[in-house]
mmCIF file of C-alpha atoms in Angstrom:
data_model
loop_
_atom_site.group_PDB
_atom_site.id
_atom_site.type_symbol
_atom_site.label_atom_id
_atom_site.label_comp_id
_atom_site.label_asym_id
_atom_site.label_seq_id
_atom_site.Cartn_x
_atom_site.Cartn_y
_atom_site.Cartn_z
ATOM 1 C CA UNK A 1 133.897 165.165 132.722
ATOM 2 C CA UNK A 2 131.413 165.816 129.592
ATOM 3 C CA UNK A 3 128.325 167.302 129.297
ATOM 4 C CA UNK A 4 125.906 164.999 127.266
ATOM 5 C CA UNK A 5 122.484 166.189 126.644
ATOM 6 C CA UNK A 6 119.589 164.391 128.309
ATOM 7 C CA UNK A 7 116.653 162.782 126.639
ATOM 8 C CA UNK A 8 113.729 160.815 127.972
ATOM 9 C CA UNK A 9 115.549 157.839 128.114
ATOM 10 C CA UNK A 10 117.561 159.296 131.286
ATOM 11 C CA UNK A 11 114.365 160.140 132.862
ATOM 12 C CA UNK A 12 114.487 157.712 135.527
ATOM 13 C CA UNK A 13 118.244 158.443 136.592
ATOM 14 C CA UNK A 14 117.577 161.979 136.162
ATOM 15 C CA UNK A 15 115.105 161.796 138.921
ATOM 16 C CA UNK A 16 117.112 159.817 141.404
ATOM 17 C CA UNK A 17 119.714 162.207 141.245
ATOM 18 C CA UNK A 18 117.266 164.974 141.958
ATOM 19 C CA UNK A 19 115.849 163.177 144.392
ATOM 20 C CA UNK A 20 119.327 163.040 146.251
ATOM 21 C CA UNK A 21 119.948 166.203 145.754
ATOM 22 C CA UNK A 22 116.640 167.633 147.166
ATOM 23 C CA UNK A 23 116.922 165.606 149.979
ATOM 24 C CA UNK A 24 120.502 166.664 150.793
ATOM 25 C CA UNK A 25 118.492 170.546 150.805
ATOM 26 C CA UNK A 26 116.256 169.332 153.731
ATOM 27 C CA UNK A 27 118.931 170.230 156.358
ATOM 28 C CA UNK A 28 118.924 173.420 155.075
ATOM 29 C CA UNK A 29 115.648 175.048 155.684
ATOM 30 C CA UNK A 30 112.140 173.330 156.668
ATOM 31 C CA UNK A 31 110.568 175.096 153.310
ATOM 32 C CA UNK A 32 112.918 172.006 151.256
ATOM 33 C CA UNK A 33 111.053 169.104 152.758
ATOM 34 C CA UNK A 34 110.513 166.664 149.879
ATOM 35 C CA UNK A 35 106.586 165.574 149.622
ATOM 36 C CA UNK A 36 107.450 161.860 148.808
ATOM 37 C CA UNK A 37 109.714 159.286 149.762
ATOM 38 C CA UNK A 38 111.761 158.584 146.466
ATOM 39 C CA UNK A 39 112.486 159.857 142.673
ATOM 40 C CA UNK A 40 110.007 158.251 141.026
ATOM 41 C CA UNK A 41 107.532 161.086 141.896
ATOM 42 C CA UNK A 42 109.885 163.674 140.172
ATOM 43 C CA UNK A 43 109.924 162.073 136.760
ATOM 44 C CA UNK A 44 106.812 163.986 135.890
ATOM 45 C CA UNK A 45 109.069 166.777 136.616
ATOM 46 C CA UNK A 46 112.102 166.118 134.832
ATOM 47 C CA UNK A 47 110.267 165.674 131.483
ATOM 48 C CA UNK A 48 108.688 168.967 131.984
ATOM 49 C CA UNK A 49 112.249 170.091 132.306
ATOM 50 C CA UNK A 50 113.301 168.421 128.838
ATOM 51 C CA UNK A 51 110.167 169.607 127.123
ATOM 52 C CA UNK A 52 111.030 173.266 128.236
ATOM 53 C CA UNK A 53 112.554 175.406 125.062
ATOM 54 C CA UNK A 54 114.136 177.538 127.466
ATOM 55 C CA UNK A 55 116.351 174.890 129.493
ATOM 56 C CA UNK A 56 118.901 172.224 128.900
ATOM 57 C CA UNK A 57 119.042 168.955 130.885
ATOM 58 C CA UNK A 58 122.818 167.220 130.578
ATOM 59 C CA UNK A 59 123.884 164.042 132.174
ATOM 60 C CA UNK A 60 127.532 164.605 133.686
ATOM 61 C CA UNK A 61 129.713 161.461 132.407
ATOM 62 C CA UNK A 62 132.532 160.924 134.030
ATOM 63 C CA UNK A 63 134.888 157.891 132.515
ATOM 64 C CA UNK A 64 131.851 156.524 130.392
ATOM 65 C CA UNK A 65 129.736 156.523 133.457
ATOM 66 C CA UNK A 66 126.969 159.488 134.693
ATOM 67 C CA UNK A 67 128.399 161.259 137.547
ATOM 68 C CA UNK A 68 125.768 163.767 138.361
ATOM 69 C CA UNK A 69 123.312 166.215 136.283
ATOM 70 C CA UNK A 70 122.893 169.770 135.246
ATOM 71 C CA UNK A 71 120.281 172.230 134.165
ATOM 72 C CA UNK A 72 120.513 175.066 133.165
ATOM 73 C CA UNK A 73 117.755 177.904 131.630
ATOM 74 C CA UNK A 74 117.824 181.010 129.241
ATOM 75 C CA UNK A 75 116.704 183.923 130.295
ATOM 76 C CA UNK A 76 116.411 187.787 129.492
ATOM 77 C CA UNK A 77 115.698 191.050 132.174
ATOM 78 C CA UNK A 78 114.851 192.996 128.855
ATOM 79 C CA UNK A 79 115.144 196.299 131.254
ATOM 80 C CA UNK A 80 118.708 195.830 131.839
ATOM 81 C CA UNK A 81 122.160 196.485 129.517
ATOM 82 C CA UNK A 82 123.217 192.802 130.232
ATOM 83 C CA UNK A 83 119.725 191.083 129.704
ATOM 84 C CA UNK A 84 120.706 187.871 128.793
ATOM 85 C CA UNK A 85 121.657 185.420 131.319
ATOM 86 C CA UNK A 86 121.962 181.445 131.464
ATOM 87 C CA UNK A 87 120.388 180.305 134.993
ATOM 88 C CA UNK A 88 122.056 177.639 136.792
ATOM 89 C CA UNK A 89 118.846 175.825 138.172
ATOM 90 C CA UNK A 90 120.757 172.203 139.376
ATOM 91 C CA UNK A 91 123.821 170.883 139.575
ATOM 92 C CA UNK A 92 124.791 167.662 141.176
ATOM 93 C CA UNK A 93 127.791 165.901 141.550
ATOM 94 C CA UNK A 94 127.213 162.234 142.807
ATOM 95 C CA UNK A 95 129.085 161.818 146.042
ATOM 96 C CA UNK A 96 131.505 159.305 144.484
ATOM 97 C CA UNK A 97 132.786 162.052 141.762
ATOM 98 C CA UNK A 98 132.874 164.725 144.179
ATOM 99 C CA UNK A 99 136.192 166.716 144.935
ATOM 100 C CA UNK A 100 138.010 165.824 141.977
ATOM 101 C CA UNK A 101 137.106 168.506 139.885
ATOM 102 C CA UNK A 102 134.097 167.918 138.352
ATOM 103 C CA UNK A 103 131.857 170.370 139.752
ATOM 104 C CA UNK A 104 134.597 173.321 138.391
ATOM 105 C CA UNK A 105 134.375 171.358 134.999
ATOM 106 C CA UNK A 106 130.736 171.739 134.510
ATOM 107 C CA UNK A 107 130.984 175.162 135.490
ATOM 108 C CA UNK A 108 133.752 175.863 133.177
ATOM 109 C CA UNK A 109 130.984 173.769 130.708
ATOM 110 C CA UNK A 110 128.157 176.089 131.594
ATOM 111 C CA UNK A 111 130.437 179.165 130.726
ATOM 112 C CA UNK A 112 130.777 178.068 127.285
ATOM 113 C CA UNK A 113 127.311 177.273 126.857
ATOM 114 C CA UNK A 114 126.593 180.643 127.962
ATOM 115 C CA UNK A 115 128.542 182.464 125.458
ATOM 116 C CA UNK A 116 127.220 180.142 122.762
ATOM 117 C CA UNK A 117 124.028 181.380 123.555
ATOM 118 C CA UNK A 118 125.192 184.947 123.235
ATOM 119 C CA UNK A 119 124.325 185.661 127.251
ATOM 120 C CA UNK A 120 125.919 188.070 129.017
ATOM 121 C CA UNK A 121 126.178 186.366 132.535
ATOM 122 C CA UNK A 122 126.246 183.142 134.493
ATOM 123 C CA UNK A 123 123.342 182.629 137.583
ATOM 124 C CA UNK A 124 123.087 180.170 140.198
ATOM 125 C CA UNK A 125 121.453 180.655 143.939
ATOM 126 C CA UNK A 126 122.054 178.367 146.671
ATOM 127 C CA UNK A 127 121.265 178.139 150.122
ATOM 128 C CA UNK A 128 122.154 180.607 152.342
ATOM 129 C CA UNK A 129 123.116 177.894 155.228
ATOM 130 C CA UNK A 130 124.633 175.588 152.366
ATOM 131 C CA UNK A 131 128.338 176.974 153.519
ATOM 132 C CA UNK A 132 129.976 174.463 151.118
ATOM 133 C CA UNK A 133 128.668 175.492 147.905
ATOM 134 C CA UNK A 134 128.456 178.902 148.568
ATOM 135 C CA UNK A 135 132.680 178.496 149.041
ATOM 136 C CA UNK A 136 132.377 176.567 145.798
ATOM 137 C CA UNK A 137 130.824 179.456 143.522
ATOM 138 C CA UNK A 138 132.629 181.914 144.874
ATOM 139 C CA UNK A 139 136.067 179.745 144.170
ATOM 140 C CA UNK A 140 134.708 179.082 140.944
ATOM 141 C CA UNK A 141 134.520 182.884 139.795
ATOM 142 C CA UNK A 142 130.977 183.686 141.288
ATOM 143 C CA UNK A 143 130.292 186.959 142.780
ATOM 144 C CA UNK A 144 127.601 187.745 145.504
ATOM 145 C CA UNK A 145 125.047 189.606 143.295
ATOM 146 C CA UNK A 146 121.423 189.360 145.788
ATOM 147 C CA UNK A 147 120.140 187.397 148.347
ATOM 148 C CA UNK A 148 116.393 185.623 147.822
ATOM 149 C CA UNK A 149 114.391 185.682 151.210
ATOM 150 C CA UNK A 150 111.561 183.869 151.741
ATOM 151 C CA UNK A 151 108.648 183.465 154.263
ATOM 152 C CA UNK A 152 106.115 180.871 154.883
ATOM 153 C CA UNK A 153 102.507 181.837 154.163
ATOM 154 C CA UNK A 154 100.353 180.645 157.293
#
């Protein structure tokens, strides 16, 4: 598995794999309903992503073919001794790639890019329901830090 850095090019397969990924967060919680039926939609979206100073878009290849995507974001809590902090904001595996190690790889990936970047931790949230990747952060080295509640405005 490699990280290669997206352009606008990969627009269009960036968004499908969002797509599939925010649909697979509908089971979750009813707040994660997707407004439209399909990617193209999200595009919009993803090149706000790649226009952003402060994150990093990467196509996962896997044997000279994209297995998944990743983004990750920069960020500071000026307040605190260890301020700097790369965000984990997606990460997708396609379904086809999963279980052989690729998820841990990018992970392993986003560790490096962290201490490139001269940050002083690794964040990623998921959902609280999403048992499965919640076992797969923590296996990976990731450590319970807060929970994120949320409530529906009426």
């Amino acid at each position: 598995m490699e990280l290669v850095e997206a352009t606008r090019d990969d627009v269009a397969t960036l968004a499908e794999y969002w797509y599939d990924l925010a649909s697979a967060m509908e089971q979750y919680d009813e707040l994660n309903e997707v407004a439209y039926d399909g990617p193209e939609p999200a595009e919009a979206g993803i090149e706000g992503l790649l226009a952003d100073e402060d994150t990093t878009v990467y196509l996962l290849t896997v044997d000279d073919g994209e297995g998944g995507y990743l983004v990750v974001r920069s960020g500071e809590h000026p307040s605190r001794v260890h301020s700097e902090y790369v965000e984990i904001v997606d990460l997708y595996v396609a379904p086809e790639y999963r279980d052989s190690g690729h998820g841990s790889d990018a992970l392993d990936a986003v560790q490096r890019i962290a201490r490139e970047r001269g940050a002083d931790y690794v964040e990623v949230s998921c959902e609280w329901g999403n048992d499965g990747a919640r076992r797969f952060y923590r296996d990976n080295g990731f450590e319970p830090k807060q929970v994120t509640y949320a409530r529906r405005v009426d």
